[in-house]
C-alpha positions as a printed NumPy array, in Angstrom:
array([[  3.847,  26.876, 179.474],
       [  3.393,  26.042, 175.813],
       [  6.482,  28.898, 175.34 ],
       [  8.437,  26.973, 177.697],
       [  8.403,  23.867, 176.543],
       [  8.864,  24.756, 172.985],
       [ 12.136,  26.947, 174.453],
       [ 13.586,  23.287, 176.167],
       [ 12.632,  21.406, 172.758],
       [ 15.257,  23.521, 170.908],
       [ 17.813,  24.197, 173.192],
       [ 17.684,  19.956, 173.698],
       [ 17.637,  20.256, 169.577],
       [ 21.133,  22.171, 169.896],
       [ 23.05 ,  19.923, 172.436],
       [ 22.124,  16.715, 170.125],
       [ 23.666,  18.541, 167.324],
       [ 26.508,  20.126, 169.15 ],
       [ 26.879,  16.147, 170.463],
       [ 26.903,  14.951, 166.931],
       [ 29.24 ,  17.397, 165.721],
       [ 31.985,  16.898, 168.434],
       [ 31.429,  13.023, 167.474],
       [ 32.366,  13.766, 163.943],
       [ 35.319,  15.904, 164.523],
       [ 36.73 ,  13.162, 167.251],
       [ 36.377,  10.28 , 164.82 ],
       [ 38.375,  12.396, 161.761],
       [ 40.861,  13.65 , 164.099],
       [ 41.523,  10.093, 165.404],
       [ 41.88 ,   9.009, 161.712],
       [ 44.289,  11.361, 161.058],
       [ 46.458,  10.903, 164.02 ],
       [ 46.286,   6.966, 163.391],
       [ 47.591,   7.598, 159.856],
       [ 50.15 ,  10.005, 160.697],
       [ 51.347,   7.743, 164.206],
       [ 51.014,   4.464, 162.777],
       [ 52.213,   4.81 , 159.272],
       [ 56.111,   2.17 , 159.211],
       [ 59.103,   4.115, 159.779],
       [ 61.572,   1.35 , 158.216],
       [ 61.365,   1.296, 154.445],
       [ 60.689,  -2.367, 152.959],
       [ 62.247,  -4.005, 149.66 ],
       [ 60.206,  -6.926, 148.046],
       [ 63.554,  -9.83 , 147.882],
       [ 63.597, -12.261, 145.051],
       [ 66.179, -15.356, 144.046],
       [ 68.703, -14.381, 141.303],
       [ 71.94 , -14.612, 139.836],
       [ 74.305, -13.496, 142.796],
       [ 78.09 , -12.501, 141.68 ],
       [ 80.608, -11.125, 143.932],
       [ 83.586,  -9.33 , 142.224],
       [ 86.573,  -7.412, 143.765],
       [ 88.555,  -4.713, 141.947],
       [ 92.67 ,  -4.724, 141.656],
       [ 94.957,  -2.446, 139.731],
       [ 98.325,  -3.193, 138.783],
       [100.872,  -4.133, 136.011],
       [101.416,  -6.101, 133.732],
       [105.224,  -8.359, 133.48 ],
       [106.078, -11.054, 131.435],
       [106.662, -14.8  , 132.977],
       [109.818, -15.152, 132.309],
       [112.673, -12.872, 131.377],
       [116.305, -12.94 , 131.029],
       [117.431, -10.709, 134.075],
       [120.643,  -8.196, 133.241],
       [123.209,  -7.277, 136.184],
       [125.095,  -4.788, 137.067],
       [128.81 ,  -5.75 , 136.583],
       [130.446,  -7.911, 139.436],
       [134.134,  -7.453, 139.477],
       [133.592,  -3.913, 141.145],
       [134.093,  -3.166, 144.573],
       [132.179,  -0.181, 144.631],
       [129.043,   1.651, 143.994],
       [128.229,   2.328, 140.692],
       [126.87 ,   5.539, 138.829],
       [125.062,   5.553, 135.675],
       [126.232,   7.718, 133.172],
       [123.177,   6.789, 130.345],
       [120.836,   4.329, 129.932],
       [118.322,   3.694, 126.558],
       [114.32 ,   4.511, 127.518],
       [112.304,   1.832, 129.51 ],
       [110.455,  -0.323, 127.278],
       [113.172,   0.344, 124.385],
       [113.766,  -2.913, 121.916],
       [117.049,  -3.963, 121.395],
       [119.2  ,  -6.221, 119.637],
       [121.571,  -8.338, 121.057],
       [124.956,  -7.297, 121.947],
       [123.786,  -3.501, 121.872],
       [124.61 ,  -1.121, 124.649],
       [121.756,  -0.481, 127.598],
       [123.606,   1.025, 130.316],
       [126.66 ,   2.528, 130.644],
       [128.277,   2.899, 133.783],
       [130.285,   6.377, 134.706],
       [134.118,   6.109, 134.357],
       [135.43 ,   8.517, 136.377],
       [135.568,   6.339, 140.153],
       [137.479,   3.666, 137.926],
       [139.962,   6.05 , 136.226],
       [140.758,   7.682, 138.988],
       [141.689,   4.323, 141.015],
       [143.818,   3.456, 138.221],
       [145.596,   7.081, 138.258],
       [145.8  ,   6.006, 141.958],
       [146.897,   2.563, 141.6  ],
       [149.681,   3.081, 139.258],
       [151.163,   5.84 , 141.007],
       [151.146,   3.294, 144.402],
       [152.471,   1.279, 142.669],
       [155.406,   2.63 , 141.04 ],
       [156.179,   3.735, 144.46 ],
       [155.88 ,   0.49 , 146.192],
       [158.514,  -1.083, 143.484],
       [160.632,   1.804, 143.792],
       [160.74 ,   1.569, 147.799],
       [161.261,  -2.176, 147.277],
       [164.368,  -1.577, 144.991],
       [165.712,   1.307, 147.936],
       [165.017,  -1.58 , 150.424],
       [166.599,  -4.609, 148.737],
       [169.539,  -1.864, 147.9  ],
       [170.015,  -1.253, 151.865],
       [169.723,  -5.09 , 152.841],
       [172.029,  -5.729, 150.473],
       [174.727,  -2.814, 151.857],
       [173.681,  -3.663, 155.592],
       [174.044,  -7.213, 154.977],
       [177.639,  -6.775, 153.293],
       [178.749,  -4.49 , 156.186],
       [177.898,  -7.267, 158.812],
       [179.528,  -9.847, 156.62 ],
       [182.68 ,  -7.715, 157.422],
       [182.156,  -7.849, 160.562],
       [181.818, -11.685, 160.724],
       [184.948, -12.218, 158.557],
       [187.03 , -10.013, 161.374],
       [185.448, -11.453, 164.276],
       [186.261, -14.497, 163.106],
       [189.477, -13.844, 161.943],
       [190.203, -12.257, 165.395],
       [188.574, -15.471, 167.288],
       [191.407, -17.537, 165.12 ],
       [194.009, -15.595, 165.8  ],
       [193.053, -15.463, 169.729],
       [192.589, -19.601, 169.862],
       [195.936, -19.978, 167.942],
       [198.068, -17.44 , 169.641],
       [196.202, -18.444, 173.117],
       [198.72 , -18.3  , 175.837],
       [198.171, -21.905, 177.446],
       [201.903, -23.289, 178.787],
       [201.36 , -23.03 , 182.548],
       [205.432, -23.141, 182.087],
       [206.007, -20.506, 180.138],
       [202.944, -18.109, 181.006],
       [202.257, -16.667, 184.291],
       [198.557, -17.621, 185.331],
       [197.382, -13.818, 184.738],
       [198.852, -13.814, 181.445],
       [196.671, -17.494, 180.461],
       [193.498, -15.692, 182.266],
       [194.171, -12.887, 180.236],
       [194.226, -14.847, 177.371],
       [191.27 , -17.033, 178.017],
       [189.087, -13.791, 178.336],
       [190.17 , -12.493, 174.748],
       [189.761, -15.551, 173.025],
       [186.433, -15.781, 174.96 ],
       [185.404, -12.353, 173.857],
       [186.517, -12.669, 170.337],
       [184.075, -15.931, 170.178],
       [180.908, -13.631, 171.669],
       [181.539, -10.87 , 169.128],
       [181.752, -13.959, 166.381],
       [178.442, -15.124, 168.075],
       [177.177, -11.695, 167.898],
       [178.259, -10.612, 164.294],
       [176.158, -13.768, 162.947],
       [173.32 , -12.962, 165.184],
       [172.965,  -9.195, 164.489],
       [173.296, -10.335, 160.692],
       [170.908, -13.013, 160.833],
       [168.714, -10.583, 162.645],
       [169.302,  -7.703, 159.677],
       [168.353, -10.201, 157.169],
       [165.102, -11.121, 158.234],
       [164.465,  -7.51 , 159.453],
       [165.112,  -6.349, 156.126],
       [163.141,  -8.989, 153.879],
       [160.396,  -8.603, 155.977],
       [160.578,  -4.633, 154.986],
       [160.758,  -5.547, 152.005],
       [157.82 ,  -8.352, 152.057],
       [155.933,  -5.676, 153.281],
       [156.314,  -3.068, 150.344],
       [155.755,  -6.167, 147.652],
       [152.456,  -7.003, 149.586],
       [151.962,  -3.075, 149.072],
       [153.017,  -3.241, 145.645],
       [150.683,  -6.368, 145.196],
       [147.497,  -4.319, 146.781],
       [148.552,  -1.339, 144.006],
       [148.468,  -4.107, 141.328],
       [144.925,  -5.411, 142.299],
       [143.45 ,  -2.145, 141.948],
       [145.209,  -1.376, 139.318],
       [143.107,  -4.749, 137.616],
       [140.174,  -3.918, 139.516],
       [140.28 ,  -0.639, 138.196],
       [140.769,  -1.721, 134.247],
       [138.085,  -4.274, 134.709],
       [136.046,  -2.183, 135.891],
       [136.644,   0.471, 132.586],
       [136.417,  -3.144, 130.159],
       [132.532,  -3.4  , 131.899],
       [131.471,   0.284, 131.571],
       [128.963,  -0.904, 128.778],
       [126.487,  -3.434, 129.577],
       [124.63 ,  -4.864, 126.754],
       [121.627,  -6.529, 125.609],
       [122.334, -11.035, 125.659],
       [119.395, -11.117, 123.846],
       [117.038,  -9.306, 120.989],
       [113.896,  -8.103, 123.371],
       [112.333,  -4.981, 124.879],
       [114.636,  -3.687, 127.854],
       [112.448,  -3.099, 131.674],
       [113.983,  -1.386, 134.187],
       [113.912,  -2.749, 137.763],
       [111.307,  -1.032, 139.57 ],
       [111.612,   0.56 , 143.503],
       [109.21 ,   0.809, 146.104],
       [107.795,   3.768, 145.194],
       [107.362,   1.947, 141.38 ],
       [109.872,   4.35 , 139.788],
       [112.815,   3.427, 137.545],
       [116.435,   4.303, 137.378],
       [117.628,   7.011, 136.233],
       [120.791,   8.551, 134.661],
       [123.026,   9.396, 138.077],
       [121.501,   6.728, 140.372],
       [123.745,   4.585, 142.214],
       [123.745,   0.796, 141.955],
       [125.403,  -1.752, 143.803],
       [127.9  ,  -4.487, 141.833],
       [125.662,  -7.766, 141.266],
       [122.165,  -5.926, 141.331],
       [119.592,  -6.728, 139.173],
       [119.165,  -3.4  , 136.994],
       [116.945,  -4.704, 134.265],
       [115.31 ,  -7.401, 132.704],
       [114.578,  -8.44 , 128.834],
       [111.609, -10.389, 129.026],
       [109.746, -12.824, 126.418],
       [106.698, -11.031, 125.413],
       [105.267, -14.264, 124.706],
       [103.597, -15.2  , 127.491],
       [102.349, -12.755, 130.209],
       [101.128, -12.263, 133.688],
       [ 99.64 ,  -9.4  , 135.842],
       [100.697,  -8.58 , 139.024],
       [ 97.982,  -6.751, 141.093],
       [ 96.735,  -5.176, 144.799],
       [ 93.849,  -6.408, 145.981],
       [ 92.954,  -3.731, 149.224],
       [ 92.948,  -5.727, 152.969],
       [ 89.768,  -4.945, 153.722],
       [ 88.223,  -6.287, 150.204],
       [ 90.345,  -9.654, 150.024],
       [ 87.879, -11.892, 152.702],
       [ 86.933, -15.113, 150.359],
       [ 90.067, -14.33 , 148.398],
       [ 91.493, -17.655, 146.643],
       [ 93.955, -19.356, 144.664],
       [ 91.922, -20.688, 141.291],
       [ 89.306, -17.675, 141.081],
       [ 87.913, -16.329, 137.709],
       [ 89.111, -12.818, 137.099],
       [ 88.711, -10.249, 133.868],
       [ 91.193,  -8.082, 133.303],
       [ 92.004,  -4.779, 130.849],
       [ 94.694,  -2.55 , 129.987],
       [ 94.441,   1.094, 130.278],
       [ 96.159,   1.289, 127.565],
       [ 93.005,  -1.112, 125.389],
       [ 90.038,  -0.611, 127.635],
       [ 88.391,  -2.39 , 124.51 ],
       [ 90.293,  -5.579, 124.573],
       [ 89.137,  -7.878, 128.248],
       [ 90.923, -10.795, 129.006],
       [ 89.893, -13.462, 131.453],
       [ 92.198, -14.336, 133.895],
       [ 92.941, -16.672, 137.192],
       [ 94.174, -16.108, 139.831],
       [ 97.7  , -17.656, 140.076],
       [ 98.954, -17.221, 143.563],
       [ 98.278, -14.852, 146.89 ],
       [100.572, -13.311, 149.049],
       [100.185, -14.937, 152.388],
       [100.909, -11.611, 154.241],
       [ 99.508,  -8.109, 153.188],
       [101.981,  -5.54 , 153.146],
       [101.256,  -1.223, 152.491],
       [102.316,  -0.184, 149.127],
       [103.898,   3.207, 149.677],
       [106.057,   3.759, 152.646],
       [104.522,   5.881, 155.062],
       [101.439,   4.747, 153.955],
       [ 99.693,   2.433, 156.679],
       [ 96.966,   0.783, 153.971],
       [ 97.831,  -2.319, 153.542],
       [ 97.19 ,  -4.668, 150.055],
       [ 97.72 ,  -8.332, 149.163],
       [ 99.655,  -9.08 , 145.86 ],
       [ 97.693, -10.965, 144.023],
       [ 99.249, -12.668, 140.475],
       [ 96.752, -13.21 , 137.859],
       [ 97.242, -15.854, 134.909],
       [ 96.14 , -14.512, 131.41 ],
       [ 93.94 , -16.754, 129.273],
       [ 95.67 , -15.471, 126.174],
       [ 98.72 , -13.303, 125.694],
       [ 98.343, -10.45 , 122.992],
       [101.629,  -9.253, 122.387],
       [100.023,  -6.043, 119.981],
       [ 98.645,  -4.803, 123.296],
       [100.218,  -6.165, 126.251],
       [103.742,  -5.068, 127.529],
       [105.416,  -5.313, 130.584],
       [105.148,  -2.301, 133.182],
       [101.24 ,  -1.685, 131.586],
       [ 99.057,  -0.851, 133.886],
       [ 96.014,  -3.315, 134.068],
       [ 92.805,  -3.094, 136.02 ],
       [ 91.222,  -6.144, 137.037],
       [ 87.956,  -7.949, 138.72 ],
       [ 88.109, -10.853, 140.656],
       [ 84.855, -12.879, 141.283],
       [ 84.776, -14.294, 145.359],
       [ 81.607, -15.432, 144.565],
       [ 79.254, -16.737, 142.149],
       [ 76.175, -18.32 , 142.519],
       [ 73.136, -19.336, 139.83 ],
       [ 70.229, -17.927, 142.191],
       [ 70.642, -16.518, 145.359],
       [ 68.918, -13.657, 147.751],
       [ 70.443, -10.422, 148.203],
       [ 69.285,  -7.473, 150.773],
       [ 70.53 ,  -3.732, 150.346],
       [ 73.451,  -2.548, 152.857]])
């Protein structure tokens, strides 16, 4: 019995510290899991107040504010070809050649006009020479029908005593006749004449057209040269796609081709992307470099805001709003038109504010 009992007391012994074990293994497991489950997923940022700015970035150019704008010449009725043109951005003096326009259209519509023209005035002499021969024929033929009429009514066989009544009918008739072919020899000349200076009205209004492009032609050869008004720096107009012209391009009479601007005072024109231009205003603070002087900033405002945004490159769907910036200063060593400029416009500014990560 004593073996017995002694037997339960240890195997009662185990199961205590088989029960104290499993506790101790439950309570680290749970531990673990709690940590590992319960630990935050989203990560946290301590937020504080301070200085809050906003700022956008543009790129663009720089042009001046005002400028003296150069045409092509006007008096042409045709497209126009350059033949050479000075470097963009080239200083000239005034009076000194810029462009120069091809001369070959003009020369050959003054080969072309004279030789119309020589023609015209010959074919108007040939015409004037026929009126005048078809015009002396028919004033034959009016003298004799009108000699004939006055020999009919004064040879007209009227004595009803002398005359049988067939012989005065007969005579009637001729003088009758001979005062239709009178009729008819003034008409048909009458007719002639006006048949004839209207031919020839028509070749002079021929010979007139000859003449005008004759003019049109020499003015055009007196304007080949366009030329500086002005000392300055010469700027090409720019296209679309922000590239110049170029020797063989075609321009239209009247279009503006160039500019010579004053250097004294300039202005940046830049893009401000669609999607970055919400808060966008007239009046904002800007800073501004040139590519060319990253070392050099210049504060800016903005000056005015396209109301509509339009894409930049055909076939490009991105759209930007043209923004013009107002320079503090102008710096004339550094800044010249067609530059390209990069610039940051503040939307917002405030002394203390709160920000939170995107």
């Amino acid at each position: 019995n004593a073996t017995q009992e002694k037997g339960r007391q240890m195997t009662s012994s185990r199961w205590r510290l088989s029960a104290a074990i499993l506790v101790v293994v439950a309570i680290a497991t749970s531990t673990v899991l709690a940590r590992t489950f319960l630990r935050p997923t989203v990560p946290t940022y301590r937020i504080h107040a301070a200085p809050y700015v906003q700022r956008v970035s543009a790129e663009g150019l720089l042009q001046a504010v005002n400028s003296k704008p150069i045409l092509a010449p006007r008096r042409a009725r045709r497209p126009l070809t350059i033949a050479w043109m000075v470097s963009d951005g080239s200083p000239v003096k005034k009076g000194d050649v810029i462009l120069r326009i091809e001369a070959t259209d003009f020369e050959k519509e003054l080969e072309r006009g004279l030789s119309e023209n020589k023609i015209a005035a010959q074919q108007v002499v040939q015409a004037q020479a026929a009126r005048a021969g078809k015009i002396a024929n028919l004033d034959r033929d009016v003298t004799m029908s009108k000699k004939e009429l006055h020999n009919a009514e004064r040879f007209q066989n009227r004595d009803e005593t002398i005359y049988s009544r067939m012989e005065i009918i007969e005579s009637e008739i001729d003088t009758s006749l001979a005062r239709h072919k009178t009729d008819h020899a003034e008409s048909a000349k009458t007719t002639q004449d006006q048949l004839s200076t209207a031919g020839i009205e028509l070749l002079e209004i021929r010979q007139r057209q000859a003449q005008l492009s004759i003019d049109r032609a020499q003015q055009g050869l007196n304007e080949l040269n366009v030329v500086a008004p002005h000392d300055g720096i010469v700027v090409f107009e720019r296209d679309w796609n922000g590239k110049t012209l170029q020797v063989g391009d075609t321009v239209w009479p009247g279009r503006e081709i160039a500019s010579i601007p004053d250097l004294g005072e300039m202005e940046a024109e830049v893009y401000v992307l669609e999607a970055d231009a919400g808060g966008l205003e007239v009046g904002q603070n800007a800073s501004l470099i040139v590519e060319a002087s990253p070392e050099s900033p210049c504060a800016a405002t903005v000056k005015q805001i396209d109301p509509v945004a339009q894409p930049r490159m055909r076939g490009l769907p991105v759209q930007y709003f043209k923004v013009i910036l107002e320079l503090e200063k102008t710096d004339p060593r550094i800044m010249k038109p067609g530059q390209r400029v990069l610039a940051r416009i503040v939307l917002v500014e405030l002394e203390r504010g709160i920000t939170i990560p995107i």
